[in-house]
C-alpha positions as MATLAB code, in Angstrom:
seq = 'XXXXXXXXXXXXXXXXXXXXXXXXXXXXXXXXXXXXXXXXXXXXXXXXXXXXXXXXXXXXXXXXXXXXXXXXXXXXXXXXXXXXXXXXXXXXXXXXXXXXXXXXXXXXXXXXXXXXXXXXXXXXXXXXXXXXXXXXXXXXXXXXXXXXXXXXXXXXXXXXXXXXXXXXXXXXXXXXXXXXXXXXXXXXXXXXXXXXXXXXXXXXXXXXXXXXXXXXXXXXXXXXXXXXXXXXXXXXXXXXXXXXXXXXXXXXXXXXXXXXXXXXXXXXXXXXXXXXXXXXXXXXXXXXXXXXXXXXXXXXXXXXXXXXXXXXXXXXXXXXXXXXXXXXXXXXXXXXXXXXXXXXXXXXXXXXXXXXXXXXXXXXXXXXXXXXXXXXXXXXXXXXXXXXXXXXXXXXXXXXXXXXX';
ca = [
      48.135  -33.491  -32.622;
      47.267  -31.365  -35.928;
      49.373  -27.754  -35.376;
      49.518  -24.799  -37.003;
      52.117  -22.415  -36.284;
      50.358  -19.168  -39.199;
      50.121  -15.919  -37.360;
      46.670  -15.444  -36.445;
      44.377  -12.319  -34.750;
      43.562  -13.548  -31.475;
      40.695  -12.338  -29.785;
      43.633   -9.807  -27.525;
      44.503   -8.651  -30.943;
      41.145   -7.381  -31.790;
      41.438   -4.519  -29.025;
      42.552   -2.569  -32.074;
      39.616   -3.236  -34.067;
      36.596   -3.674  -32.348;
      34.133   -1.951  -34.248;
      35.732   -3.996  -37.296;
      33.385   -5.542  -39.469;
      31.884   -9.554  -38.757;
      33.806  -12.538  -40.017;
      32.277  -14.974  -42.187;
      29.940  -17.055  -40.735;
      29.780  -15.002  -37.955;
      26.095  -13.481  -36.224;
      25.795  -11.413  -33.578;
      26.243  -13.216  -31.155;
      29.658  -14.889  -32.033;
      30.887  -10.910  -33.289;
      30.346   -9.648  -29.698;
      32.046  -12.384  -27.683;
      35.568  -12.017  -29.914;
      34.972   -8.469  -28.752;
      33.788   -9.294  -24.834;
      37.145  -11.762  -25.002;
      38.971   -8.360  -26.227;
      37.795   -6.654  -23.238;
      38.027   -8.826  -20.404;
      41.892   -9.882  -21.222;
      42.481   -6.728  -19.654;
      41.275   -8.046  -16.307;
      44.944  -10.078  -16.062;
      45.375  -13.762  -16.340;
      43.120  -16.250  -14.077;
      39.814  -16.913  -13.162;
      38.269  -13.440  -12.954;
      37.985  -13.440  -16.365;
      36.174  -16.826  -16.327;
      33.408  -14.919  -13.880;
      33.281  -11.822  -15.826;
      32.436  -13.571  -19.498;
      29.856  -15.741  -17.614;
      28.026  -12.232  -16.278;
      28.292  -11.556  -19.642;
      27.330  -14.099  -21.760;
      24.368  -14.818  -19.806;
      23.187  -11.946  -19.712;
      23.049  -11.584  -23.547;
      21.442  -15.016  -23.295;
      18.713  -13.921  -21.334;
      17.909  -10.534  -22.995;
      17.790  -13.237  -26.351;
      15.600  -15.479  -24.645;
      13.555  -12.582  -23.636;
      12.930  -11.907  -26.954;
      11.575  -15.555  -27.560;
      13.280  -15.592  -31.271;
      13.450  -19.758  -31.017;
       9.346  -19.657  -30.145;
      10.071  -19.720  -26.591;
      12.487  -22.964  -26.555;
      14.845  -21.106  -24.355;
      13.900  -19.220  -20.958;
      15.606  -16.720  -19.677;
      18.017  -17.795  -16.890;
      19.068  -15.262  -13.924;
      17.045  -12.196  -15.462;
      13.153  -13.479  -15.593;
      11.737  -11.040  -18.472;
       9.797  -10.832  -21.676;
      10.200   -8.547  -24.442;
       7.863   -6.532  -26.290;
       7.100   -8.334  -29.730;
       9.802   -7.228  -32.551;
      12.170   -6.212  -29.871;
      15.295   -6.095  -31.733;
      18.142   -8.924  -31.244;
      20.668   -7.173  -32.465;
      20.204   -3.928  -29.859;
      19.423   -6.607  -26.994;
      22.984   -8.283  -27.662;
      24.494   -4.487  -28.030;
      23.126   -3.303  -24.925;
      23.809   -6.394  -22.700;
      27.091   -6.638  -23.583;
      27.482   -3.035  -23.060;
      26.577   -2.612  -19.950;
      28.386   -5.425  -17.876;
      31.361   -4.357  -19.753;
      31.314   -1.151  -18.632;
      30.280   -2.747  -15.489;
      32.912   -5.175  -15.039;
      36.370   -3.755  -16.800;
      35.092    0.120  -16.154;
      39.294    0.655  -17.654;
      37.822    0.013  -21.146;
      35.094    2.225  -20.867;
      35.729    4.715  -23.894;
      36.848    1.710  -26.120;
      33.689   -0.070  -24.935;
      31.252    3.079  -25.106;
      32.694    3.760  -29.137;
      31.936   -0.033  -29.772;
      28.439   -0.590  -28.642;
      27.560    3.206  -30.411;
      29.133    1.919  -33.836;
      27.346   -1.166  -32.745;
      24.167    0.876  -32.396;
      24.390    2.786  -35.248;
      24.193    0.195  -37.716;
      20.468   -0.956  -36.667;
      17.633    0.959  -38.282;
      15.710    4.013  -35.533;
      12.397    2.505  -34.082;
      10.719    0.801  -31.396;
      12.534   -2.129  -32.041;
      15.870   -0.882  -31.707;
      14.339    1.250  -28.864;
      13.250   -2.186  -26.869;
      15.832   -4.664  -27.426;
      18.322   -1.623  -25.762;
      16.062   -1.821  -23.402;
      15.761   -5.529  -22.727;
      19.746   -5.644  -23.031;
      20.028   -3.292  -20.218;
      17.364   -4.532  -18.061;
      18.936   -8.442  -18.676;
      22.658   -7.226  -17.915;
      21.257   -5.129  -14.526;
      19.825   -8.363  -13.263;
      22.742  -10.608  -14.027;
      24.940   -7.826  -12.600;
      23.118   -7.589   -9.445;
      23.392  -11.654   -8.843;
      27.152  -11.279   -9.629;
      27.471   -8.501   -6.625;
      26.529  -10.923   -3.961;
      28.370  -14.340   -5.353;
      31.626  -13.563   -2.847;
      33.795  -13.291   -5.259;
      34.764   -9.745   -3.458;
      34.863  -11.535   -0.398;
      37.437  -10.441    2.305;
      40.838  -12.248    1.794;
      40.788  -14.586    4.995;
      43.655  -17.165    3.662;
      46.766  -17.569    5.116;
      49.516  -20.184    4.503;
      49.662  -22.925    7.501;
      52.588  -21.663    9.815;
      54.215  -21.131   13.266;
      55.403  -17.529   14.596;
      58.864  -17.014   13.295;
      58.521  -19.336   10.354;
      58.857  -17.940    6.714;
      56.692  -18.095    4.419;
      56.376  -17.026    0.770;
      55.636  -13.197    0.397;
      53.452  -13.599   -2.557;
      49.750  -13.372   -2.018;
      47.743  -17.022   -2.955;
      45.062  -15.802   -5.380;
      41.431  -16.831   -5.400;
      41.483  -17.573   -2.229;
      37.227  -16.683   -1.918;
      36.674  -18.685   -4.856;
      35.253  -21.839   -3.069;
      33.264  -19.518   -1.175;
      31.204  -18.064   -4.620;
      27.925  -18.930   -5.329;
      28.079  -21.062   -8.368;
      26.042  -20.435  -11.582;
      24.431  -23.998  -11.796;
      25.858  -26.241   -8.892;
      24.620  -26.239   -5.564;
      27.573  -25.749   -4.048;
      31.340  -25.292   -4.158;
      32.236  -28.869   -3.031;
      29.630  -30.532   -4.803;
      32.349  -32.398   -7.216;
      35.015  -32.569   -4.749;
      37.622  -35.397   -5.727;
      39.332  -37.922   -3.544;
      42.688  -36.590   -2.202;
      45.609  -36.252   -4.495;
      47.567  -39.627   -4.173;
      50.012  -40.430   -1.797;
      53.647  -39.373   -1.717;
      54.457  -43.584   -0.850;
      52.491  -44.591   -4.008;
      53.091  -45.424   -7.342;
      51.590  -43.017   -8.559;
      53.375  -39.964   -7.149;
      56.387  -42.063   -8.043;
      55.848  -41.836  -11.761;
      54.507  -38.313  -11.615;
      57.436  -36.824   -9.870;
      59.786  -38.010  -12.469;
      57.248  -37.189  -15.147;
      57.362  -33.077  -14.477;
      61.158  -33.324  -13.162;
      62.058  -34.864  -16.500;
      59.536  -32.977  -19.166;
      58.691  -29.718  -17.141;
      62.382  -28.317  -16.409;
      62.975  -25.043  -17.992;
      66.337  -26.592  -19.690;
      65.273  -29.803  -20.106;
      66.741  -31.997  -22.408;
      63.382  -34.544  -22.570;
      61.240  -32.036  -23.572;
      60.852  -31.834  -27.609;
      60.304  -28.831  -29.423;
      56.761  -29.559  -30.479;
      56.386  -29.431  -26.236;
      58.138  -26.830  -25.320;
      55.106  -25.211  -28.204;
      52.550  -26.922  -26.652;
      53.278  -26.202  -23.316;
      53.939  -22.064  -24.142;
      50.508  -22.068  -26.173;
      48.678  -23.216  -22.642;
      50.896  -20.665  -20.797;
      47.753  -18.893  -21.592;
      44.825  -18.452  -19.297;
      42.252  -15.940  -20.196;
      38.447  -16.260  -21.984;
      40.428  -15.543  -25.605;
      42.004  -19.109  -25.509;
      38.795  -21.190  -24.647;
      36.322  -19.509  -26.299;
      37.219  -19.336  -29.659;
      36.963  -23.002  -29.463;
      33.429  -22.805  -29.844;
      33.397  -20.795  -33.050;
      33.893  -23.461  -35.454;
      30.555  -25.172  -33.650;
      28.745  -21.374  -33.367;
      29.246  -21.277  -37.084;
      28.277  -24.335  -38.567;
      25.152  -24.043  -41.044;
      21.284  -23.306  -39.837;
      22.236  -22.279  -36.216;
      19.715  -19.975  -34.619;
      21.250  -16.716  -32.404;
      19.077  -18.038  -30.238;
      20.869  -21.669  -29.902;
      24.582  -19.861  -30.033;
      23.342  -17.361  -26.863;
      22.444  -20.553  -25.743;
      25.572  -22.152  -26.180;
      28.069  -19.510  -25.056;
      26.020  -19.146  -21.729;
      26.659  -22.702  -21.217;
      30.282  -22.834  -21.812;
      30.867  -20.015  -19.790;
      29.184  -20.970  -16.863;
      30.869  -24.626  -17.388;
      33.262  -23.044  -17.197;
      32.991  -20.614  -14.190;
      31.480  -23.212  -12.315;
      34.251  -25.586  -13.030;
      36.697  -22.991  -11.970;
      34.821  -22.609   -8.250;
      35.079  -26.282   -7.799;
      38.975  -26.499   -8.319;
      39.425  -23.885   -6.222;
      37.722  -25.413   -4.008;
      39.400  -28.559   -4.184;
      43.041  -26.881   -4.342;
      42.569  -24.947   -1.128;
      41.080  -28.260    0.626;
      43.934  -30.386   -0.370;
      46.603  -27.775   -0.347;
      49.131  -30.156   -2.408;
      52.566  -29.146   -3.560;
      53.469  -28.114   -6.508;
      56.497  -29.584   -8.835;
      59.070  -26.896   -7.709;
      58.361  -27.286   -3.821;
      58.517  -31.334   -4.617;
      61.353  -31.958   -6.653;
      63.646  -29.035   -4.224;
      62.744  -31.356   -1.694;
      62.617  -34.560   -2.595;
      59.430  -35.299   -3.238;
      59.058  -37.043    0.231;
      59.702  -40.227   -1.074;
      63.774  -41.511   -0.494;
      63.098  -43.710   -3.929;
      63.035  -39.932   -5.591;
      66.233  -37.951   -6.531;
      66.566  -34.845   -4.809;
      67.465  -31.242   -7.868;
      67.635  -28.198   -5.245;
      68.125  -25.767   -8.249;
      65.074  -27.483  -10.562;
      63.351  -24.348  -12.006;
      60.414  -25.140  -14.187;
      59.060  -23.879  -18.167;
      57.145  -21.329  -17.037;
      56.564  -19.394  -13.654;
      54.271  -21.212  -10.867;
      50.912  -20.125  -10.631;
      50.265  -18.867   -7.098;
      47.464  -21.494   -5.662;
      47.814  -25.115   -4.745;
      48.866  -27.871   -7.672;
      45.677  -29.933   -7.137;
      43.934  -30.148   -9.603;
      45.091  -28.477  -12.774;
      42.743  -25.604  -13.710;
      43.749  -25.535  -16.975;
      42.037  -28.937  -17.241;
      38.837  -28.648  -15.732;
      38.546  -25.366  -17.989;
      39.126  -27.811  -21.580;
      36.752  -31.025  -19.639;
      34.066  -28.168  -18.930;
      33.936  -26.904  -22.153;
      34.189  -30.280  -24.142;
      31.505  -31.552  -22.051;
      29.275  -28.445  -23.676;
      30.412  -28.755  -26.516;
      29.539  -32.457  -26.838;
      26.249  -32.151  -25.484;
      25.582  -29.310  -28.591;
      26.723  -31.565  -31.106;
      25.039  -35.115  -30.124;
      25.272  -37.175  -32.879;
      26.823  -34.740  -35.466;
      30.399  -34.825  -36.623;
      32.672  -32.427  -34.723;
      34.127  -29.495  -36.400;
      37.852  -28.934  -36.533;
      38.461  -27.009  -33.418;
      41.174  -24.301  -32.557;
      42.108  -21.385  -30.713;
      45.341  -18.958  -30.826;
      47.620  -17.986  -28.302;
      49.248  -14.645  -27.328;
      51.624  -16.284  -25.267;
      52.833  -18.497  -27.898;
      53.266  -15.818  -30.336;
      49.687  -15.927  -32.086;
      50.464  -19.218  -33.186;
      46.962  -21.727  -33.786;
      46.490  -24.906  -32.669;
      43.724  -27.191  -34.147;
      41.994  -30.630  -32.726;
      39.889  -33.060  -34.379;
      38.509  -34.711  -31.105;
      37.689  -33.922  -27.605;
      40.084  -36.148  -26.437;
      42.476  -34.775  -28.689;
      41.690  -31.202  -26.906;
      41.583  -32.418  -23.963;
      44.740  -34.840  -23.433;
      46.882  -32.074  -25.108;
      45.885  -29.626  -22.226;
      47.113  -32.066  -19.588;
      50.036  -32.333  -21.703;
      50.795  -28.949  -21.412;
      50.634  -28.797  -18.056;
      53.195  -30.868  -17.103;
      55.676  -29.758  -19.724;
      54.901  -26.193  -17.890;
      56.031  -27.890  -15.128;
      53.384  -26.827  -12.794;
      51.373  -29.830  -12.469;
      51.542  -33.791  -12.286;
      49.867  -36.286  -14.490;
      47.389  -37.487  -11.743;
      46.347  -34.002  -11.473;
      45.547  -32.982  -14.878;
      43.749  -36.153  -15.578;
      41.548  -35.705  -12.257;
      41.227  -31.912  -13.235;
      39.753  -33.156  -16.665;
      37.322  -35.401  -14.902;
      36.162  -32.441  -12.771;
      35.496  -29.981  -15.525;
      33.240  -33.027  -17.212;
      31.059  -33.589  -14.373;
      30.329  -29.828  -13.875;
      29.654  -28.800  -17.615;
      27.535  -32.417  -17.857;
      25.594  -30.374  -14.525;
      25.201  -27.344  -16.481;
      24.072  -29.001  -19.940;
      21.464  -31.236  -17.763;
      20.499  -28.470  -15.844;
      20.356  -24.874  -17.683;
];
């Protein structure tokens, strides 16, 4: 694994400096979602992020399309429109991402307002500018309007299994409506659904119980430093640690805005989509995580008991099976290996606030991938099994969405 520990601006630190000028190699298109990433990180950690940079980034995708810059090779997607000739890009981008900001994190409204008028105010007064505003806005209503009725907002309905009297945790399970969402791209939640998690008399389990009890412990002594780095870096769960992955593809010589809209879509309803089907699967399968386990055995009298094992990082509040985290990377690299086809891959990398800023670089999928499920279980949150069948998942959704959209 190739590391690099330099302080770096994540896409959280840009909050400061949104109207800052582009990076090199940057367009449009790549400027706005550091700045969208910005934004949404204020939504908290989890997968509501995931949905809200999907609203957005398709929506800028379709007012592009719209616009029919590529000579028509893309079509719009949710929002079914066509631009007046010379509509402006640059406004359509502004203006989309605009308004489902505002929309979507209405807490960032000022910051958001002052960064699409600097925005504004840099393209040239005319019709153009006039009409891609206006194709932004009318792309980002439509997109909007689909996102109102996909149940994310659903009534709460879960509750953990239990008999009168019993306790239970006190803590709410989160995402609980998220198998009940209308996907971007599948047909339905349970479309990918994977075999049950393996069973607590199997070999498996066996090796994956020690695994996490060993490497995952908060004061474990298995656990190397470059691990204990690894896992804090995918502590992490918001849009600003996956999708600066994409930038070193976004930016590589004679890409179109048209194929980058094209691209961020993609990887954001990969990984959306992805995100749906986990929950899905978690909530079916309702497996335990490491700390409930290992406290108690593990169910298996070939396991030691640890009644006090803690693990890295605090458990996420949703079932273990499978790791999120992992469908997230497999959705993602699936995208991003469908872009590339036959040409070499980029250096990839990403920062993370939770590891101090410090970057992280891979020079292969697999590379990106495997060191996710790494992280996972040196967290201590999940089992081997379970980030490896989590990877598997992500694949076969963003494979959907590249065959598909």
């Amino acid at each position: 694994m190739k590391t690099s520990f330099a302080a770096a601006v994540t896409c959280l630190g840009l909050l400061g400096a949104l109207g800052s000028p582009s990076r090199a190699g940057a367009d449009v298109i790549t400027d706005w979602n550091d700045k969208a990433c910005a934004i949404v990180a204020k939504l908290g950690p989890g997968a509501g992020g995931h949905r809200a940079m999907a609203v957005v980034q398709v929506s800028v995708y379709d007012a592009v399309s719209a616009i029919g810059t590529d000579g028509g090779k893309y079509k719009p997607y949710i929002a079914k429109l066509a631009a007046p000739a010379g509509a402006s890009v640059a406004a359509a981008v502004a203006a989309a991402n605009h308004v489902t900001l505002a929309e979507l994190v209405p807490s960032e409204k000022s910051s958001i307002d002052s960064t699409y008028q600097a925005a504004i105010d840099h393209i040239p007064d005319g019709q153009p500018k006039v009409d891609g505003i206006a194709i932004g806005e009318k792309a980002a209503a439509a997109v909007l309007a689909r996102a109102a009725a996909d149940g994310s907002n659903a009534p709460d309905t879960y509750r953990p299994r239990t008999t009168p009297g019993t306790y239970v945790p006190t803590l709410t399970p989160v995402f609980t409506q998220w198998p009940g969402r209308t996907p971007w791209v599948m047909t339905r939640a349970d479309q990918f659904r994977p075999a049950p998690p393996p069973s607590i008399s199997s070999e498996i389990w066996l090796r994956d119980y020690n695994e996490v009890k060993s490497l995952g412990a908060k004061n474990s002594t298995t656990r190397t430093a470059e691990q204990t780095a690894i896992a804090r870096f995918w502590e992490e769960t918001r849009p600003l640690l996956y999708h600066p992955v994409l930038r070193p593809v976004a930016t590589q010589p004679g890409r179109s805005i048209a194929q980058n809209a094209h691209l961020y879509a993609a990887a954001a309803m990969a990984i959306d989509d992805a995100l749906i089907a986990v929950f899905d699967a978690k909530y079916a399968y309702l497996f335990w995580r490491p700390i409930t386990a290992i406290r108690n055995g593990g169910g298996n009298a070939s396991l030691t008991q640890d009644v006090g094992w803690t693990p890295l990082i605090a458990t996420p509040m949703h079932p273990e099976y499978p790791c999120a985290h992992c469908v997230s990377s497999g959705a993602i690299a699936a995208v991003i290996e469908a872009e590339l086809g036959s040409a070499s891959l980029p250096i990839l990398s990403s920062s993370s606030p939770t590891a101090d800023g410090a970057v992280r670089q891979w020079r292969s999928l697999n590379e990106f991938m495997e060191e996710v499920q790494a992280a996972r279980i040196y967290d201590g949150v999940h089992y081997r099994n379970s980030a490896q069948v989590g990877t598997a998942l992500g694949q076969s959704v963003g494979k959907l969405v590249v065959q598909k959209f």
